[in-house]
Structures are given as C-alpha cells and as structure tokens.
PDB file of C-alpha atoms in Angstrom:
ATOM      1  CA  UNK A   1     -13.482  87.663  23.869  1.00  0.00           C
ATOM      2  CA  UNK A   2     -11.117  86.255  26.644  1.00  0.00           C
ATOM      3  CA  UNK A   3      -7.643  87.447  27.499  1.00  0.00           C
ATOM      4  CA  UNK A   4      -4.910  86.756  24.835  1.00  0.00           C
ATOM      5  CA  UNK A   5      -6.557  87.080  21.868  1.00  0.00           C
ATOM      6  CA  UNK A   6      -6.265  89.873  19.079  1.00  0.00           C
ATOM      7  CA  UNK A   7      -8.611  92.225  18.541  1.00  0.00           C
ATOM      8  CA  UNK A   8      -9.771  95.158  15.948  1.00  0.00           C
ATOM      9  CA  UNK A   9     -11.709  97.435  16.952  1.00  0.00           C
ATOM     10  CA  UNK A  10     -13.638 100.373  16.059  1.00  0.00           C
ATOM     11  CA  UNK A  11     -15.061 103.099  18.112  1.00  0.00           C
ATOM     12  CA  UNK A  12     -15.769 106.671  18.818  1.00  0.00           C
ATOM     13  CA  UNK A  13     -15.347 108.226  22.085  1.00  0.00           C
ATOM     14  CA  UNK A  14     -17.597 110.713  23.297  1.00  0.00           C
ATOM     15  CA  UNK A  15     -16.962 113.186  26.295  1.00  0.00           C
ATOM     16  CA  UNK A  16     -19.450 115.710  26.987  1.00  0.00           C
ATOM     17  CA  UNK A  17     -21.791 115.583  24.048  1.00  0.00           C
ATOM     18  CA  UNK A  18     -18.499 115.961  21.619  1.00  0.00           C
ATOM     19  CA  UNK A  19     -16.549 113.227  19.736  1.00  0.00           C
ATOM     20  CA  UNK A  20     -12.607 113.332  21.102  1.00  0.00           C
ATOM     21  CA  UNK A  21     -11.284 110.361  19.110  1.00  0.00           C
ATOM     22  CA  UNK A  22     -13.040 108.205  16.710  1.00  0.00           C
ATOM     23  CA  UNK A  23     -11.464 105.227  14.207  1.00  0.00           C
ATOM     24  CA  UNK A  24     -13.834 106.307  11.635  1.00  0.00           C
ATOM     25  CA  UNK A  25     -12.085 107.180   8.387  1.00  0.00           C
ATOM     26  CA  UNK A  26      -8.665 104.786   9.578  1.00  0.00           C
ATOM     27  CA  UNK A  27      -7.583 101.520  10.944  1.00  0.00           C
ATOM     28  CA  UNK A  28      -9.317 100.182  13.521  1.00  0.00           C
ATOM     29  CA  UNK A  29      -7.922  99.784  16.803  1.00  0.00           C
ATOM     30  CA  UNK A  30      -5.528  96.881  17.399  1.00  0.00           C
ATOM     31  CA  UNK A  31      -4.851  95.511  20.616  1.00  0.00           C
ATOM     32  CA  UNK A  32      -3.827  92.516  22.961  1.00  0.00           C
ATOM     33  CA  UNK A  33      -7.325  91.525  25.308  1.00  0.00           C
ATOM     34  CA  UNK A  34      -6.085  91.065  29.002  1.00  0.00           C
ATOM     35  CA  UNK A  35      -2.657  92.966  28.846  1.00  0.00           C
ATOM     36  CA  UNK A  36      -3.311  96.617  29.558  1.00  0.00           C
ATOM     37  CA  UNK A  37      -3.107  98.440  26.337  1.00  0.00           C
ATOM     38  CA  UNK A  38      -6.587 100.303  26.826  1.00  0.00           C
ATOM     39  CA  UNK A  39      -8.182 101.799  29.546  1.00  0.00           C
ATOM     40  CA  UNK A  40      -9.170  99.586  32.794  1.00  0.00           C
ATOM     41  CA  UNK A  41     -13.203 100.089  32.381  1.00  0.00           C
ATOM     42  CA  UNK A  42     -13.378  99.335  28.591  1.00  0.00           C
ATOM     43  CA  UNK A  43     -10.936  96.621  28.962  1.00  0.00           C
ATOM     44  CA  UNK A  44     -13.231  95.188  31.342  1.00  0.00           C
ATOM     45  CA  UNK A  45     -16.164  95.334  29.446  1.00  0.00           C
ATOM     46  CA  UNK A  46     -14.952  93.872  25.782  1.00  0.00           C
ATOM     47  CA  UNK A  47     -14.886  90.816  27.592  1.00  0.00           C
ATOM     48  CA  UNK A  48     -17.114  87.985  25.971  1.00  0.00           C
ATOM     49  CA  UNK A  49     -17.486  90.044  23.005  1.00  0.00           C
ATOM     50  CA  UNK A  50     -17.254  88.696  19.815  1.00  0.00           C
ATOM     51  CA  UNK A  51     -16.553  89.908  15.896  1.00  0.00           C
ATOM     52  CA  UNK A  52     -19.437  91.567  14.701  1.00  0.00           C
ATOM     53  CA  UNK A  53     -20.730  92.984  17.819  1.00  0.00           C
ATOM     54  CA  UNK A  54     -21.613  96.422  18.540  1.00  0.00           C
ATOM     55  CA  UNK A  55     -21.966  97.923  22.414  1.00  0.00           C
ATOM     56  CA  UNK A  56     -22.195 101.234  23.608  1.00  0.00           C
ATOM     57  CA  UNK A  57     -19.672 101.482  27.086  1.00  0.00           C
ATOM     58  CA  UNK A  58     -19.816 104.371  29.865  1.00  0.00           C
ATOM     59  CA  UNK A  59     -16.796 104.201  31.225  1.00  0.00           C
ATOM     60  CA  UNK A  60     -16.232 106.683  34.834  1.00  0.00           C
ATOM     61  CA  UNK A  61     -13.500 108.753  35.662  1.00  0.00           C
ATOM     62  CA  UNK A  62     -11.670 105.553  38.075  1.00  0.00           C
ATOM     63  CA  UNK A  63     -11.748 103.262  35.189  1.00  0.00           C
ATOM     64  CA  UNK A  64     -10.742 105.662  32.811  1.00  0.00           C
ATOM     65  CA  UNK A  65      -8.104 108.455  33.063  1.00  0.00           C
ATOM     66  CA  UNK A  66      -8.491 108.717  36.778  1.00  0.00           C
ATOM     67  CA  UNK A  67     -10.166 111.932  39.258  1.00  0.00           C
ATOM     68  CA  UNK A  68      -8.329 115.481  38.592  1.00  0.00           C
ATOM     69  CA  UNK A  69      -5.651 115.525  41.110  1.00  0.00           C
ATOM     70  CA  UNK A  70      -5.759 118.782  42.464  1.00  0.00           C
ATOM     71  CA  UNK A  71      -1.646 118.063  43.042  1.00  0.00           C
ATOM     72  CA  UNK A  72      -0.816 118.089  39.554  1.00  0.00           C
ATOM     73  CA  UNK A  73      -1.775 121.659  39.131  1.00  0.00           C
ATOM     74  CA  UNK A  74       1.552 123.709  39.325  1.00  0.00           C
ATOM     75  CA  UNK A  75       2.563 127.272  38.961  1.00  0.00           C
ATOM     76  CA  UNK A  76       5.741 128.322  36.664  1.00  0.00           C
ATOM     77  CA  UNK A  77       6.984 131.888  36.063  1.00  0.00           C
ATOM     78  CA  UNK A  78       5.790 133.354  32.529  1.00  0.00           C
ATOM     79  CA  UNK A  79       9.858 133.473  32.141  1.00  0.00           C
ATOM     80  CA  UNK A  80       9.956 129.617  32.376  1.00  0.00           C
ATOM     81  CA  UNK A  81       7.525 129.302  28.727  1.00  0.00           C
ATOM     82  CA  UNK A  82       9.123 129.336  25.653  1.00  0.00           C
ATOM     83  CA  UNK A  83       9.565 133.106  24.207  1.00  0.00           C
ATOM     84  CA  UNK A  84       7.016 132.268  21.134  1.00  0.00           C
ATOM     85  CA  UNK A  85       4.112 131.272  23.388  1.00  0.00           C
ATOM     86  CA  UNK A  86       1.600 133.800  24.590  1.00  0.00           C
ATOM     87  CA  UNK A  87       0.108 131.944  26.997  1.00  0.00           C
ATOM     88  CA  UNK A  88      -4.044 131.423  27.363  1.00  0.00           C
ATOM     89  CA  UNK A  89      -6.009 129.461  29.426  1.00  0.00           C
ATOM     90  CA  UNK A  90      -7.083 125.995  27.661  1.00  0.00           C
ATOM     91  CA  UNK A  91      -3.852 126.096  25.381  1.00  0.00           C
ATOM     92  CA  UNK A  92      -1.674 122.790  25.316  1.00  0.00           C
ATOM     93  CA  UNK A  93       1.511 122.719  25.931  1.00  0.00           C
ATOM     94  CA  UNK A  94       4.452 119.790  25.336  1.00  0.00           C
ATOM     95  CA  UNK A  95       7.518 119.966  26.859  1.00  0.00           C
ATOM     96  CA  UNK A  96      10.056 117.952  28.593  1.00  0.00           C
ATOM     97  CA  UNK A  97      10.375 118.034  32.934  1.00  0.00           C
ATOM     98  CA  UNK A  98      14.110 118.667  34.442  1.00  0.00           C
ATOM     99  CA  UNK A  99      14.129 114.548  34.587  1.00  0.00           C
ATOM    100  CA  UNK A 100      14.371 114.642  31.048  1.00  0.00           C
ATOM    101  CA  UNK A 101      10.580 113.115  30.582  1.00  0.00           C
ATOM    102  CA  UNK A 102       8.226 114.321  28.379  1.00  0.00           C
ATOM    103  CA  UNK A 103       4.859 116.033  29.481  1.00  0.00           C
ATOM    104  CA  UNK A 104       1.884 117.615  28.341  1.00  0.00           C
ATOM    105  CA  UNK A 105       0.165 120.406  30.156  1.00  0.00           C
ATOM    106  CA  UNK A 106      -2.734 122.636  29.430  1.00  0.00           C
ATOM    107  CA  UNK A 107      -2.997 126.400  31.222  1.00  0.00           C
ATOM    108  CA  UNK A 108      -5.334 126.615  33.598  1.00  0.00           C
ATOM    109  CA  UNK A 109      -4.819 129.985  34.719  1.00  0.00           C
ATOM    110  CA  UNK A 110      -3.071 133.101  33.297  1.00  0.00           C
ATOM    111  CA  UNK A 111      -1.457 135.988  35.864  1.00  0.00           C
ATOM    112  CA  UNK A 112       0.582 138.674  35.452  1.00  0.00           C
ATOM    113  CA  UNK A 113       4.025 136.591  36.547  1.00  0.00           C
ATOM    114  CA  UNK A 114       2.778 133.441  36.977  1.00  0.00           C
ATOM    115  CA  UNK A 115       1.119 130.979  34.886  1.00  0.00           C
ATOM    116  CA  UNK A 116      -0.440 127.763  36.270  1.00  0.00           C
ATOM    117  CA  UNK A 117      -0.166 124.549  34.155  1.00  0.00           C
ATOM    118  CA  UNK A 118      -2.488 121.290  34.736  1.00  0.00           C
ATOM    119  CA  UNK A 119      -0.635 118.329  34.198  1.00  0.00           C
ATOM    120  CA  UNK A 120      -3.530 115.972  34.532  1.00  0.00           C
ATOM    121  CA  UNK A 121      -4.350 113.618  31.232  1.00  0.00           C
ATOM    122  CA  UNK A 122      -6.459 115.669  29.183  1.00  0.00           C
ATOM    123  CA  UNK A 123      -9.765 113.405  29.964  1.00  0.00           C
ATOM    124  CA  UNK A 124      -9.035 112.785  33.618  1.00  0.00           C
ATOM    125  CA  UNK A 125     -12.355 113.560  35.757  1.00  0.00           C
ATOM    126  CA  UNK A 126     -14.537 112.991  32.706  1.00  0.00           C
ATOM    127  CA  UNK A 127     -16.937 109.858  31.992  1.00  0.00           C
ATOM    128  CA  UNK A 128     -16.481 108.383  28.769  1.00  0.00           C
ATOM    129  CA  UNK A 129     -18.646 106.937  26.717  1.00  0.00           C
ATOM    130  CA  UNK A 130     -17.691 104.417  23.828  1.00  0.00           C
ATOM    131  CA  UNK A 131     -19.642 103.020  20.811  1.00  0.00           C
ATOM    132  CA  UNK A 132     -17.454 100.253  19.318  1.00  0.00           C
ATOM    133  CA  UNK A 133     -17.958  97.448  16.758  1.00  0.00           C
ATOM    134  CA  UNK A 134     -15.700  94.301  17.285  1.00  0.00           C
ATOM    135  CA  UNK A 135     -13.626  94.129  14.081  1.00  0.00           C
ATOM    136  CA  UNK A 136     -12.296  90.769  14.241  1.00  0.00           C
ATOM    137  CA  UNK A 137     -10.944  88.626  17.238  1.00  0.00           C
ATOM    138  CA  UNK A 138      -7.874  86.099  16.498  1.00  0.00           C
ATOM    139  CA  UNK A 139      -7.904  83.908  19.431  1.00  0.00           C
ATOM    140  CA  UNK A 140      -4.021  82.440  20.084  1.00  0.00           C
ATOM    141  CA  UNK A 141      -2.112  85.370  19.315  1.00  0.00           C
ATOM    142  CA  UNK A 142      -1.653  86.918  22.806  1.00  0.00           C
TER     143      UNK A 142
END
C-alpha cells in the first residue's frame, strides 16, 4: 500500500501481555495511508501491504505514543477534584484545563492535600505490538 489510498483494517493491540483495543466484534479501521491518522511506527510499516495480508508490528515507545515525560506529571490540591471523586491511584480522570481544552489524566499518587495527576497518553512509554489483517485497499481515494 502507498500513500493516498484507503484502507480497512483490522487489528488488536497488545501492551504488556493484555489486549487494549481490538476491531474484533466492529468495523474495521478506516484510514487515509500517508496522512497521519495512525501512529508514526505502524504507519510506517503498512507500507507495501496489500488486502488480504496479515503482519504482526512492534511498534516502540518513539513511534508510538512517545517516552513518559516526567514534566507532565503535576500536583493539584484534593480541593481542585470534583466533590464526587474519591481519588485513587490508577483512576482516570477527564476534565477540561483553564485554556478551555480538554484533558485526560490518570492519578499517580494520592496524599493527604495533594493529589498528583499524569497527563501523559495512557500508552506513552509502552511498546506496542499489533496483529492486523489488511481489509481492503482503494487506491485513488486519498
């Protein structure tokens, strides 16, 4: 497959021995070849694929979601949650930032006053690893 052409695709992504995300049981995965809708390092390597094939892709932290950046940890008062959350370490949060964007967060780390948030993506640090079947490819549609 070459850059510009439409592609389906199905696949399950693996992190750490457990299935995140999988296309199993819906649609497959739609998508543009060559303009940046998926991740750099399985972008990279659909290339020359064709319908009917299957691969399996490891796909490292750069390529993926990027290292942890130990700058997007922060620290909010307990005060600044909203009143219905007890907080715990792992649990995801959604909220929106005082420049009116959106964010996600998971706690990190619980304290008596303060509660620190990481704001990295979710899979950021982690290698990923991709079994996908190429769907169909409709070349002239990009």
């Amino acid at each position: 497959m070459q850059d510009g052409v439409a592609v389906q695709l199905d696949y399950t992504l693996t992190v750490d021995g457990e299935v995140v995300d999988s296309s199993k049981g819906r649609s497959p995965l739609s998508y543009v070849q060559g303009r940046g809708q998926l991740i750099p390092g399985l972008e990279k390597q659909l290339v020359g694929l064709k319908a009917g094939d299957t691969r399996s892709i490891t796909v490292a932290p750069e390529e993926g979601y990027g290292p942890v950046d130990p700058k997007a940890f922060v620290e909010v008062s307990r005060a600044q949650l909203p009143p219905d959350i007890a907080p715990e370490v792992g649990q995801a949060l959604r909220g929106t930032g005082p420049d009116g964007q959106p964010f996600r967060a998971t706690i990190f780390k619980v304290g008596s006053e303060l509660v620190t948030l990481d704001l990295n993506h979710p899979l950021a640090g982690k290698t990923l690893f991709f079994d996908v079947t190429v769907v169909d490819v409709v070349p002239g549609t990009g």
